[in-house]
mmCIF file of C-alpha atoms in Angstrom:
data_model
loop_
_atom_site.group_PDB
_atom_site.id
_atom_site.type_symbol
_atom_site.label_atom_id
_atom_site.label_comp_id
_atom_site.label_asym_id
_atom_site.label_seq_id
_atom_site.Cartn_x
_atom_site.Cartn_y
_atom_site.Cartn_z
ATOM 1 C CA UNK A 970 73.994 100.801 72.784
ATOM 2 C CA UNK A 971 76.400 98.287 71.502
ATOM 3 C CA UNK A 972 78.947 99.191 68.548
ATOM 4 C CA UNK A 973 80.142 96.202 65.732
ATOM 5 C CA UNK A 974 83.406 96.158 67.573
ATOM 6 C CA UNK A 975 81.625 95.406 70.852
ATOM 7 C CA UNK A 976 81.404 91.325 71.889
ATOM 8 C CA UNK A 977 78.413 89.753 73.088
ATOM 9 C CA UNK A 978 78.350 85.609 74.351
ATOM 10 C CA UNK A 979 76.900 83.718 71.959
ATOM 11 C CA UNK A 980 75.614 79.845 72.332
ATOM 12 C CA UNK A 981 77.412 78.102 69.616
ATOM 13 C CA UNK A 982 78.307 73.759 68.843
ATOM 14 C CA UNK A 983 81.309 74.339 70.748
ATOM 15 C CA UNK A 984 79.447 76.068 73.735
ATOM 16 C CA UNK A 985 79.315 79.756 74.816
ATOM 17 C CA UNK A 986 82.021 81.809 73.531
ATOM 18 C CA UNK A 987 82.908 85.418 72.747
ATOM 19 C CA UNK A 988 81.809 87.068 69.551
ATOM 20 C CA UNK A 989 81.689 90.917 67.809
ATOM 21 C CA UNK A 990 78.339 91.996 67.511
ATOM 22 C CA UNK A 991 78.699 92.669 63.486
ATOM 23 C CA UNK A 992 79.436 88.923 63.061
ATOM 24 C CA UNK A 993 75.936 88.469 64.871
ATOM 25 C CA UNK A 994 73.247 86.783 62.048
ATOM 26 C CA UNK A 995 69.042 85.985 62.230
ATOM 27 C CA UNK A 996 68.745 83.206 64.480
ATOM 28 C CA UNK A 997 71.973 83.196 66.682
ATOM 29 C CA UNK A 998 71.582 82.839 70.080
ATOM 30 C CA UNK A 999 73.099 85.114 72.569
ATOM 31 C CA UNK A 1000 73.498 84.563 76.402
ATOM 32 C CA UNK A 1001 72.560 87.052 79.432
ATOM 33 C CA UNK A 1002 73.740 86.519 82.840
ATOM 34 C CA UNK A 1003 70.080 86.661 85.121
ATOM 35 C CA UNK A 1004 71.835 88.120 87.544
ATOM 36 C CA UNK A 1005 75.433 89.387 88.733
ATOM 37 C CA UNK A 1006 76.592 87.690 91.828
ATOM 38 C CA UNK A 1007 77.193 89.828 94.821
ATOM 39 C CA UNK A 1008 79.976 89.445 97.565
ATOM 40 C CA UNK A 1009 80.535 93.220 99.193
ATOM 41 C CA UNK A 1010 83.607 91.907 101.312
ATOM 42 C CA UNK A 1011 86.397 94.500 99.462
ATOM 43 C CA UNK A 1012 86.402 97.894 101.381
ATOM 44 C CA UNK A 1013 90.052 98.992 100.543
ATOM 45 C CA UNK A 1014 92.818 97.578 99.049
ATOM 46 C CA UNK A 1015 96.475 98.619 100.424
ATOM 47 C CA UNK A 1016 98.619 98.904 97.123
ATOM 48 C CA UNK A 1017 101.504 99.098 99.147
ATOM 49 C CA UNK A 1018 100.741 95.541 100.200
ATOM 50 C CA UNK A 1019 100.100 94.023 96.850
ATOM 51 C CA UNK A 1020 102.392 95.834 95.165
ATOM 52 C CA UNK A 1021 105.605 94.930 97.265
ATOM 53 C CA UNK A 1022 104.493 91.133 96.447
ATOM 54 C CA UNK A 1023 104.692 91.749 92.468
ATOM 55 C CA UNK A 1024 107.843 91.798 90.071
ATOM 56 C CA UNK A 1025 107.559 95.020 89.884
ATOM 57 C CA UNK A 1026 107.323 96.155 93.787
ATOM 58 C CA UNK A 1027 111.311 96.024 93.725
ATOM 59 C CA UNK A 1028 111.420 99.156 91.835
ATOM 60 C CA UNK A 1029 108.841 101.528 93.813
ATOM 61 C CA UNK A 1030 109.341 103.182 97.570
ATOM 62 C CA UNK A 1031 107.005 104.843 99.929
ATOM 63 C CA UNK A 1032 107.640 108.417 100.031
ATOM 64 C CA UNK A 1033 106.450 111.170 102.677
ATOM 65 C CA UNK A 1034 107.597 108.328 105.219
ATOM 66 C CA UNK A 1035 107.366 109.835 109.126
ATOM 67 C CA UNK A 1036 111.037 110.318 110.595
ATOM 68 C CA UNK A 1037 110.716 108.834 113.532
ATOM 69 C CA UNK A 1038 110.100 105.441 111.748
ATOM 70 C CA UNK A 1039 114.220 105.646 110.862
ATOM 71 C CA UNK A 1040 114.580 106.289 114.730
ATOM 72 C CA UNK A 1041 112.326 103.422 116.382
ATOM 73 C CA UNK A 1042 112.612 101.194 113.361
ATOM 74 C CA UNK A 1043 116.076 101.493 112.173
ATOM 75 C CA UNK A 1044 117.246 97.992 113.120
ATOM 76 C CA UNK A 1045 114.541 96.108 110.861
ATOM 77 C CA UNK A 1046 115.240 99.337 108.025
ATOM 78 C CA UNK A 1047 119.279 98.796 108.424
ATOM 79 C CA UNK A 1048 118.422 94.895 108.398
ATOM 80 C CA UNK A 1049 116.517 94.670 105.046
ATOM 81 C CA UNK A 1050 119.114 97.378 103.631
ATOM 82 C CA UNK A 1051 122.505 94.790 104.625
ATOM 83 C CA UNK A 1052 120.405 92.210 102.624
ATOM 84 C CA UNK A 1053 119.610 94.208 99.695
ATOM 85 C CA UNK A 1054 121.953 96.971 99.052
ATOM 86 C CA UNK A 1055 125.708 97.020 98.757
ATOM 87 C CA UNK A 1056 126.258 99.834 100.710
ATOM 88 C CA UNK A 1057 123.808 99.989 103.161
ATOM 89 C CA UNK A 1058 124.901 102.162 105.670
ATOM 90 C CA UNK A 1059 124.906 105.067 103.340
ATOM 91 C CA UNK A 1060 121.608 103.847 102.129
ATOM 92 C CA UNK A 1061 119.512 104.214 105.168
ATOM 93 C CA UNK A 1062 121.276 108.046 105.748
ATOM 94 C CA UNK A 1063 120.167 108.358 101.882
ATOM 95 C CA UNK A 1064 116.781 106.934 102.813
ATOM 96 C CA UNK A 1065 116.383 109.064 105.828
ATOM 97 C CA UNK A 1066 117.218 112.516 104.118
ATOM 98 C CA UNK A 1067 114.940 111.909 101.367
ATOM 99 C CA UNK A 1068 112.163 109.681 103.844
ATOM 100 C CA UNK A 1069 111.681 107.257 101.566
ATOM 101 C CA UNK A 1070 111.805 103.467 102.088
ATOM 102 C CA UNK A 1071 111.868 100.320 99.538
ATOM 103 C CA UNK A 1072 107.988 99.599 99.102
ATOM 104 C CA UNK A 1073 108.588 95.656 100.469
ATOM 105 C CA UNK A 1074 109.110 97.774 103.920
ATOM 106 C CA UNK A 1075 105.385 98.722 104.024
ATOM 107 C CA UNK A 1076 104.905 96.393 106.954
ATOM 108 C CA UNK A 1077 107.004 98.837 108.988
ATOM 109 C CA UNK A 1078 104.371 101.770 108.606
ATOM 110 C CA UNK A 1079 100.750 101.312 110.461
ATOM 111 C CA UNK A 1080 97.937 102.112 108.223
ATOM 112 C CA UNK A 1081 97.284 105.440 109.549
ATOM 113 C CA UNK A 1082 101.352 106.414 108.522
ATOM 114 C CA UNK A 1083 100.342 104.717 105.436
ATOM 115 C CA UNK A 1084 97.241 107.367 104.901
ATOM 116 C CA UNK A 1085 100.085 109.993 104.604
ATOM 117 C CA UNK A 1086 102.303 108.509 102.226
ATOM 118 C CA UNK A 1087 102.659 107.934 98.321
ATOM 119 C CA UNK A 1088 104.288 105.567 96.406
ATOM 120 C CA UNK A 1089 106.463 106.450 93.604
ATOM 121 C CA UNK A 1090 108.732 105.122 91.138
ATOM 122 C CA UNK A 1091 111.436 107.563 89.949
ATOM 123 C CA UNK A 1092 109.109 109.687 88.105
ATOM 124 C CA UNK A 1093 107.368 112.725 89.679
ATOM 125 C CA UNK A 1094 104.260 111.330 89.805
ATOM 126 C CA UNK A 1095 103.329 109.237 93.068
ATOM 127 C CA UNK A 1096 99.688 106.814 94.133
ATOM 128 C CA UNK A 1097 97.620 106.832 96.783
ATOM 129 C CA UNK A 1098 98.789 103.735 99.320
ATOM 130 C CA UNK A 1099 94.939 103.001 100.118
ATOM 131 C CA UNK A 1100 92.587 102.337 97.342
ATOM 132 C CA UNK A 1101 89.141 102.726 98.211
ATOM 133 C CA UNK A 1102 86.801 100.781 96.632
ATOM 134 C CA UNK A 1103 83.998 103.086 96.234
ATOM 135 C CA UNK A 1104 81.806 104.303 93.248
ATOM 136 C CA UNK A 1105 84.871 106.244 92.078
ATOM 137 C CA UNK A 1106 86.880 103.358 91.498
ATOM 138 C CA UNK A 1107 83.972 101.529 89.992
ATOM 139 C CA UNK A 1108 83.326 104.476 87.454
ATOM 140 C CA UNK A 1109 87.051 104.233 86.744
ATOM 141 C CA UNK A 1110 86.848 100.728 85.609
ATOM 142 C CA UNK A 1111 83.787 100.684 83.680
ATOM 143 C CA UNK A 1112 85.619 103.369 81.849
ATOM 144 C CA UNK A 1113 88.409 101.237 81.012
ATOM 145 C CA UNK A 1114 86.750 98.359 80.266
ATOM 146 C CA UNK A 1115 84.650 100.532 77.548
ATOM 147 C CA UNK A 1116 87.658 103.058 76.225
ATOM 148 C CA UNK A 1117 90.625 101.686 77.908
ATOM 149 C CA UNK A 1118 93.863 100.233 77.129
ATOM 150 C CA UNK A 1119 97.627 99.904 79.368
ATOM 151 C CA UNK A 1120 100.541 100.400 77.199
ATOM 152 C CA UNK A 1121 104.315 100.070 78.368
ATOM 153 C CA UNK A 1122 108.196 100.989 76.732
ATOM 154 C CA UNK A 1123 111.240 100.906 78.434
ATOM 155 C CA UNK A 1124 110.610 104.484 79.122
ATOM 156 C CA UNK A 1125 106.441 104.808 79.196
ATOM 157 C CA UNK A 1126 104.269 103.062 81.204
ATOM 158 C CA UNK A 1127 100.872 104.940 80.177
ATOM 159 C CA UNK A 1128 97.060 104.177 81.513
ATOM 160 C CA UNK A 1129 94.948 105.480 78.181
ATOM 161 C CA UNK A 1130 91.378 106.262 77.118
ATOM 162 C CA UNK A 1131 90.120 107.402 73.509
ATOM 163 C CA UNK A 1132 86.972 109.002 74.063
ATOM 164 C CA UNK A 1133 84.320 111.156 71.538
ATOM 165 C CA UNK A 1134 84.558 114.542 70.980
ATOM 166 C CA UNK A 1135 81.390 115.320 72.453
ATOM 167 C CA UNK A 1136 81.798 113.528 75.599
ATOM 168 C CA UNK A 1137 83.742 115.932 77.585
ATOM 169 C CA UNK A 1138 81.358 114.385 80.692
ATOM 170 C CA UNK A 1139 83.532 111.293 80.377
ATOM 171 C CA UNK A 1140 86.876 113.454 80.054
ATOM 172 C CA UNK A 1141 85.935 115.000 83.575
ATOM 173 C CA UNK A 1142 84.600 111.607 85.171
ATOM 174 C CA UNK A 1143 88.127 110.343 84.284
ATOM 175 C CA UNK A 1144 90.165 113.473 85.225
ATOM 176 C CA UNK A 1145 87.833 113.565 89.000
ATOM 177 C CA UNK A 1146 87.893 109.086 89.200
ATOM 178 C CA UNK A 1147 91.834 109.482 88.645
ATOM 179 C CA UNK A 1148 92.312 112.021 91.462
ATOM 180 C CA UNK A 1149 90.365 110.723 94.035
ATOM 181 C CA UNK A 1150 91.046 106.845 93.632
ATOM 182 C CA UNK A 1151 94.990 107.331 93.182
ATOM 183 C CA UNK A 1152 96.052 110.842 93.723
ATOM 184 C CA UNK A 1153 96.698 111.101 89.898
ATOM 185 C CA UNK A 1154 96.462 113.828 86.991
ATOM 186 C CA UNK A 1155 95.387 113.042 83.503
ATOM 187 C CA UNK A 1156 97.118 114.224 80.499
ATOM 188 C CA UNK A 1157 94.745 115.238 77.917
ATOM 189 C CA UNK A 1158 95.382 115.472 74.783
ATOM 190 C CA UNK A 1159 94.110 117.402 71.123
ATOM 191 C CA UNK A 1160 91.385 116.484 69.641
ATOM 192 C CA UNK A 1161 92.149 114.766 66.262
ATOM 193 C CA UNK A 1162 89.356 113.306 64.249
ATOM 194 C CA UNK A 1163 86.875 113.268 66.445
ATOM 195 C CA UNK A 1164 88.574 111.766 69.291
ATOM 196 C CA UNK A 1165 90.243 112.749 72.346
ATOM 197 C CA UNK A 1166 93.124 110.400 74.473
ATOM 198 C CA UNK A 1167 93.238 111.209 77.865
ATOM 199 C CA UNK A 1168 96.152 109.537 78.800
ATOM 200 C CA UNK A 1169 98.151 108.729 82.793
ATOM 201 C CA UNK A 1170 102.122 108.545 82.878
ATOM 202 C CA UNK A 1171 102.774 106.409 85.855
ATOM 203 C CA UNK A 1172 104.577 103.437 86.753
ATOM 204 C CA UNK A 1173 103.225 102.428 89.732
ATOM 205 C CA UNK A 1174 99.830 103.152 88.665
ATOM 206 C CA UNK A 1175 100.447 100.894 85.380
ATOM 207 C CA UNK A 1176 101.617 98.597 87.754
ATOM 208 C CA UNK A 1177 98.776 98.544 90.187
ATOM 209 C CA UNK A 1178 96.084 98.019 87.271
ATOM 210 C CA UNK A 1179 97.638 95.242 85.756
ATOM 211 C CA UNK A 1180 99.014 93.189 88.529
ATOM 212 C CA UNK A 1181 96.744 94.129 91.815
ATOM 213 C CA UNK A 1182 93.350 94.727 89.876
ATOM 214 C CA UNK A 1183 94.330 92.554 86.949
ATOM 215 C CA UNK A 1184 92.698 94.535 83.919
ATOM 216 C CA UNK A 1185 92.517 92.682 80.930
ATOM 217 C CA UNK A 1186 94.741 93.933 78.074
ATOM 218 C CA UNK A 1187 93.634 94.254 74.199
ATOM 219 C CA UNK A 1188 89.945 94.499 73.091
ATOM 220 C CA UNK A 1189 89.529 91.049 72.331
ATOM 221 C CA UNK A 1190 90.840 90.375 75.402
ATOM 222 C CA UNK A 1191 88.878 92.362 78.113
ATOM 223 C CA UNK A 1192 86.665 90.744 80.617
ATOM 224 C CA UNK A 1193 84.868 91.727 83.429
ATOM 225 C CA UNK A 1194 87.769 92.571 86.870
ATOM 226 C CA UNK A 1195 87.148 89.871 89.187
ATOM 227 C CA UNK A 1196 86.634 92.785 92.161
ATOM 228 C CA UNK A 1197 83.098 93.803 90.248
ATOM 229 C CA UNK A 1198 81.956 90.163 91.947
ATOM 230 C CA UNK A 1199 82.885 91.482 94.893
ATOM 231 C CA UNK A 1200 81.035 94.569 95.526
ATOM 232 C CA UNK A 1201 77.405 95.546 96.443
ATOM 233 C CA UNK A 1202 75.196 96.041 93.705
ATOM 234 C CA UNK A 1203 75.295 99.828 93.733
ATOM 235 C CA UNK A 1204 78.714 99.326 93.135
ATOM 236 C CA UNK A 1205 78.090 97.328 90.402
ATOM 237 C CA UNK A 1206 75.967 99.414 88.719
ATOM 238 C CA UNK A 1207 77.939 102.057 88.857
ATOM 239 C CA UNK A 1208 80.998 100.511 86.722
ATOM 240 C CA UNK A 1209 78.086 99.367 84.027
#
């Protein structure tokens, strides 16, 4: 079922563009894909990895980290620190007490330490290092794409959904999607005029969404993530 405020492609003069279903008339043409291409080469991705190469990997470290990576590996940690830190001696004692280590040092863990760790900003709330890209994550995303929205202040940096009422199926689908596929609570909130916002405060996870899996932001603006190409087709269906 397709609401006014939902787009459709339309042929038009200057080709196929974008267009709200309530602006659809008698006699316009709309476009269907026959099929959706399939390329199942994503497993995982390692948000620890992809992260650390964004703007905003400077601000995040991997927490939980083993100790005995500040024993064998404190020459490359004490390295990065001298480059990066003005005191970096007290740093890497810091570092060690808490076992935490700047996120661009994720190359220092092996993906089994990895399994073990979080990453966190300086909120409480801390991400799974390994996304798996499973029916979970797929359900997640076709969630978004229908209710979803990424909203950031100086202070907030908020994943939200507006959902009916009456679907308290989609309110657990998020709350069990979130958990598994990052590690994640949801927040949700009253119900006020027959909706309910079921909202994630987290940094990192913001972070992850719009730079890693590169949601689209704004109704208007939401397409399609280019990882749905690049799944098998049960995965597929599952985020339609």
């Amino acid at each position: 079922k397709l609401t006014g405020n939902h787009s459709l492609f339309v042929l038009t003069k200057e080709g196929i563009k974008a267009a709200k279903v309530d602006s659809l008339r008698e006699g316009d043409w709309t476009v269907f894909p026959l099929n959706i291409p399939e390329n199942p080469v994503i497993k995982e991705i390692n948000l620890a990895v992809e992260l650390a190469k964004t703007v905003y990997g400077k601000g995040f470290v991997i927490d939980n980290v083993p100790l005995n990576t500040f024993k064998y590996k404190k020459r490359e940690i004490c390295g990065f620190l001298k480059e990066e830190y003005k005191w970096p001696r007290q740093s890497f004692y810091q570092f060690r007490k808490k076992r935490i280590l700047p996120l661009r040092l994720n190359y220092l863990l092996s993906r089994k330490e990895l399994l073990n760790t979080r990453i966190k900003s300086t909120s409480k709330v801390k991400v799974k290092p390994i996304l798996k890209v499973d029916k979970n994550l797929m359900r997640f995303l076709g969630l978004y794409i229908a209710e979803g929205w990424l909203t950031s202040t100086k202070a907030h940096h908020r994943v939200g959904f507006c959902l009916n009422v009456k679907e308290t199926n989609l309110v657990e689908d998020l709350r069990k999607t979130a958990r598994e596929c990052f590690g994640v609570g949801v927040y949700v909130q009253e119900v006020k005029n027959n909706a309910v916002k079921v909202n994630i405060q987290s940094y990192v996870l913001w972070a992850a969404l719009k730079e890693v899996i590169q949601l689209s932001r704004g109704a208007k603006n939401k397409r399609v993530p280019e990882i749905v190409f690049n799944v098998n087709k049960d995965l597929q269906q599952e985020f339609l």
